[in-house]
Amino acid sequence: MSHRKKALNGDIIRQALKESVLKLDPRVMFRNPIMFVVEIGFVITLFLSFAPNAFGGNTPAWFNITVAIILLITLLFANFAEALAEGRGKAQADSLKHSKKDIVAYKESGGTLREVPSSELRRGDIVQIEAGQWVPGDGEVVEGLASVDESAITGESAPVIKEAGGDFSSVTGGTKVLSDWIKVRITSDPGESFLDRMISLVEGAKRQKTPNEIALNTVLTCLTIIFLIVVVTLPFFGNYLDVTLEVPVLIALLVCLIPTTIGGLLSAIGIAGMDRVTQFNVIAMSGKAVEAAGDINTIILDKTGTITYGNRMASEFISVGGTNDSAVAEWAVVSSLKDETPEGRSVLELAKKMGLRDNQSLAADGEWIEFRAETRMSGINLTDGRKVRKGSVDAIKKWVVEQGGAIPNDLDVKSDKVASAGGTPLAVAVDERLLGIIYLKDTVKPGMKERFEQMRQMGIKTIMCTGDNPLTAQTIAREAGVDDFIAESKPEDKIAVIKREQAAGKLVAMTGDGTNDAPALAQADVGIAMNSGTTAAKEAANMVDLDSDPSKIIEVVAIGKQLLMTRGALTTFSISNDVAKYFAIIPAMFMAAIPQMEALNVMRLDSPMSAILSALIFNAIIIPLLIPLAMKGIAYKPTSSAKLLQRNLLVYGLGGVIIPFAGIKLIDLMVQIWV
Ligand SMILES: Nc1ncnc2c1ncn2[C@@H]1O[C@H](COP(=O)(O)OP(=O)(O)OP(=O)(O)O)[C@@H](O)[C@H]1O
Ligand SMILES: [K+]
Ligand SMILES: [Mg+2]
């Protein structure tokens, strides 16, 4: 896990204490209507502390001062919760800023390399980076291969290989090339780099309220207004009963009834949720994405590089139709001479290992046919007119038939054998002759089956989408334990699956790493790109997993669920608290005039004043007591959402009714000693 995981240290707490005072500024407070009402109450009772009779009231000055102080403390507690949650993000941002330094870049201009500061690099510039040098900006490798230390960004110290072509071509500014060299095309202008975006995200600069948060805030504000109307009109009933309802008492009642607990903790819950995702080494571009993750029904994963390790390596050349294996190897090499994908390069490596010479001269001046996910083929048109292709078996079969050739009888048996072992067979053809197959090996990452089982328990359906053939797909799907799979899918097929699920009312998450995954990542409600993947994928996604571990989507979903549950539970708790506070304050207000009210004093509280103060004190201290829960989130275990709801209603609804009775009684006993 991440080096960035920051515990709550003294610095963060000290800073948060300072912030809690600064946040008392009414212009800041105004944004939180519930707490703003408390602040107005504080100002009025503070005034009454010095002029107790200003509104013709009878409450003693000491009582007014006490109410004012408790209200101030309530405000500080709520501010502290928010400041604490923000503080962790700021600390993370600081450590990220350390990895942002001005780097010397070697920029290509007019055939030579020119030294320029990294801050001068623009999108499209080409730079060369050698062993020991820092990567000056985000970009894509256009030439070469190098091992790169990305620990500054990912916290992972093991170097990663970056190479041109394929899904491992993106590099991030601030990382370090350890060996060899690469040529990189810069993909971001100054100030817009991945690191810049990450810093501003964890700093909370871009934090916006999510739609869910806004909706809840609106409900809570309406509730506050209703209680305000109730409390403001109470004196009229009091008049009728010949009871004077004192202003500080009415303010205490109002503050106790309005949902200050959730009002004080709401933004801390949201910030902490995003922070938990970051600590998990996943960068979420918005709080909305994290919340959406909590409601996901379907997850689409690609196979290669996501469920499997993704370094599909050529491991065998197999002839069909009576040719020999070395002929297959020879033409496989010709078709791969300029294939920059890992698959293509692995063909050359295998041939070299087998001691085959490569036919560079044969390929000279040939027209290179680059691999595309749409065609599933790559190859070359030689100058002598011959066309060489390799690609997925079904694509090559079709191509060979188009060239007027026939399909050898033993092809299907041999390619099926490769596929049912979980490998990817690539067919090799020269014009109308299909020569044989290349066996590309890949392995399922360990622990996948357990992870998918967990997802099933969470009620999430997993669908593997792969460009590979149905048999390979089936083998890997079974081995990994996904619920469903779609083979031979082109990029648009992935989008179609997502749209189909969305049309059925499902929220869809998708993980991917390739440029061909980018449109689908953008279409999904939650798109998680692997940091090892291409820039296009990372830009389309709304989350980036720095560890490039697709199974981590489980934790992201859990964190999202936790966030939604925590918010719901604390709202329930906050509102059900009112019952006890009502039974503490209402009898106290009317007892003098209506002795029968004593029947409602179920807690047997000492005196009207101590009853009111006890309820108000409980209302204040419940906020810091719940900060740890707001920050850590409610524990989540994979079960159905109906069961979760039931459990949470029981714990936080019933608990919210009972706990304050005990709490207020306890505080009353202590207040008695003091009053
Ligand atoms: N360099 C290459 N040259 C020719 N054919 C290739 C090459 N790489 C892959 N193929 C073929 O094209 C198919 C699709 O490859 P691609 O990498 O686009 O699949 P994908 O959709 O990314 O799969 P996955 O979802 O498993 O990652 C592969 O299954 C393989 O048969
Ligand atoms: K309250
Ligand atoms: Mg892929």
PDB file of N, CA and C in Angstrom, residues 34 211-221 262 266 567-568 571:
ATOM      1  N   ILE A  34     -27.478  25.003   8.620  1.00  0.00           N
ATOM      2  CA  ILE A  34     -27.809  24.492   9.947  1.00  0.00           C
ATOM      3  C   ILE A  34     -26.897  25.121  10.997  1.00  0.00           C
ATOM      4  N   PRO A 211     -24.192  15.727  -5.979  1.00  0.00           N
ATOM      5  CA  PRO A 211     -25.652  15.869  -6.049  1.00  0.00           C
ATOM      6  C   PRO A 211     -26.349  15.277  -4.821  1.00  0.00           C
ATOM      7  N   ASN A 212     -25.853  14.117  -4.358  1.00  0.00           N
ATOM      8  CA  ASN A 212     -26.429  13.503  -3.157  1.00  0.00           C
ATOM      9  C   ASN A 212     -26.315  14.416  -1.948  1.00  0.00           C
ATOM     10  N   GLU A 213     -25.119  15.016  -1.819  1.00  0.00           N
ATOM     11  CA  GLU A 213     -24.869  15.888  -0.683  1.00  0.00           C
ATOM     12  C   GLU A 213     -25.776  17.107  -0.736  1.00  0.00           C
ATOM     13  N   ILE A 214     -25.924  17.649  -1.945  1.00  0.00           N
ATOM     14  CA  ILE A 214     -26.765  18.829  -2.114  1.00  0.00           C
ATOM     15  C   ILE A 214     -28.218  18.493  -1.761  1.00  0.00           C
ATOM     16  N   ALA A 215     -28.665  17.320  -2.212  1.00  0.00           N
ATOM     17  CA  ALA A 215     -30.045  16.915  -1.925  1.00  0.00           C
ATOM     18  C   ALA A 215     -30.261  16.782  -0.420  1.00  0.00           C
ATOM     19  N   LEU A 216     -29.315  16.119   0.247  1.00  0.00           N
ATOM     20  CA  LEU A 216     -29.457  15.926   1.693  1.00  0.00           C
ATOM     21  C   LEU A 216     -29.429  17.271   2.410  1.00  0.00           C
ATOM     22  N   ASN A 217     -28.511  18.131   1.964  1.00  0.00           N
ATOM     23  CA  ASN A 217     -28.411  19.456   2.559  1.00  0.00           C
ATOM     24  C   ASN A 217     -29.725  20.218   2.447  1.00  0.00           C
ATOM     25  N   THR A 218     -30.377  20.078   1.285  1.00  0.00           N
ATOM     26  CA  THR A 218     -31.651  20.767   1.072  1.00  0.00           C
ATOM     27  C   THR A 218     -32.705  20.248   2.045  1.00  0.00           C
ATOM     28  N   VAL A 219     -32.770  18.923   2.189  1.00  0.00           N
ATOM     29  CA  VAL A 219     -33.740  18.330   3.116  1.00  0.00           C
ATOM     30  C   VAL A 219     -33.478  18.830   4.541  1.00  0.00           C
ATOM     31  N   LEU A 220     -32.202  18.818   4.926  1.00  0.00           N
ATOM     32  CA  LEU A 220     -31.858  19.223   6.290  1.00  0.00           C
ATOM     33  C   LEU A 220     -32.162  20.699   6.521  1.00  0.00           C
ATOM     34  N   THR A 221     -31.949  21.511   5.480  1.00  0.00           N
ATOM     35  CA  THR A 221     -32.247  22.942   5.603  1.00  0.00           C
ATOM     36  C   THR A 221     -33.754  23.156   5.753  1.00  0.00           C
ATOM     37  N   ILE A 262     -25.622  15.828  12.056  1.00  0.00           N
ATOM     38  CA  ILE A 262     -25.259  15.549  10.662  1.00  0.00           C
ATOM     39  C   ILE A 262     -24.798  16.849   9.988  1.00  0.00           C
ATOM     40  N   LEU A 266     -21.445  16.483   8.049  1.00  0.00           N
ATOM     41  CA  LEU A 266     -21.722  16.138   6.646  1.00  0.00           C
ATOM     42  C   LEU A 266     -20.520  16.313   5.719  1.00  0.00           C
ATOM     43  N   ARG A 567     -23.218   8.421   5.845  1.00  0.00           N
ATOM     44  CA  ARG A 567     -24.033   9.625   5.743  1.00  0.00           C
ATOM     45  C   ARG A 567     -25.482   9.326   6.162  1.00  0.00           C
ATOM     46  N   GLY A 568     -26.017   8.209   5.668  1.00  0.00           N
ATOM     47  CA  GLY A 568     -27.390   7.835   5.998  1.00  0.00           C
ATOM     48  C   GLY A 568     -27.543   7.547   7.482  1.00  0.00           C
ATOM     49  N   THR A 571     -27.336  10.649   9.628  1.00  0.00           N
ATOM     50  CA  THR A 571     -28.552  11.458   9.470  1.00  0.00           C
ATOM     51  C   THR A 571     -29.660  10.863  10.338  1.00  0.00           C
TER      52      THR A 571
END
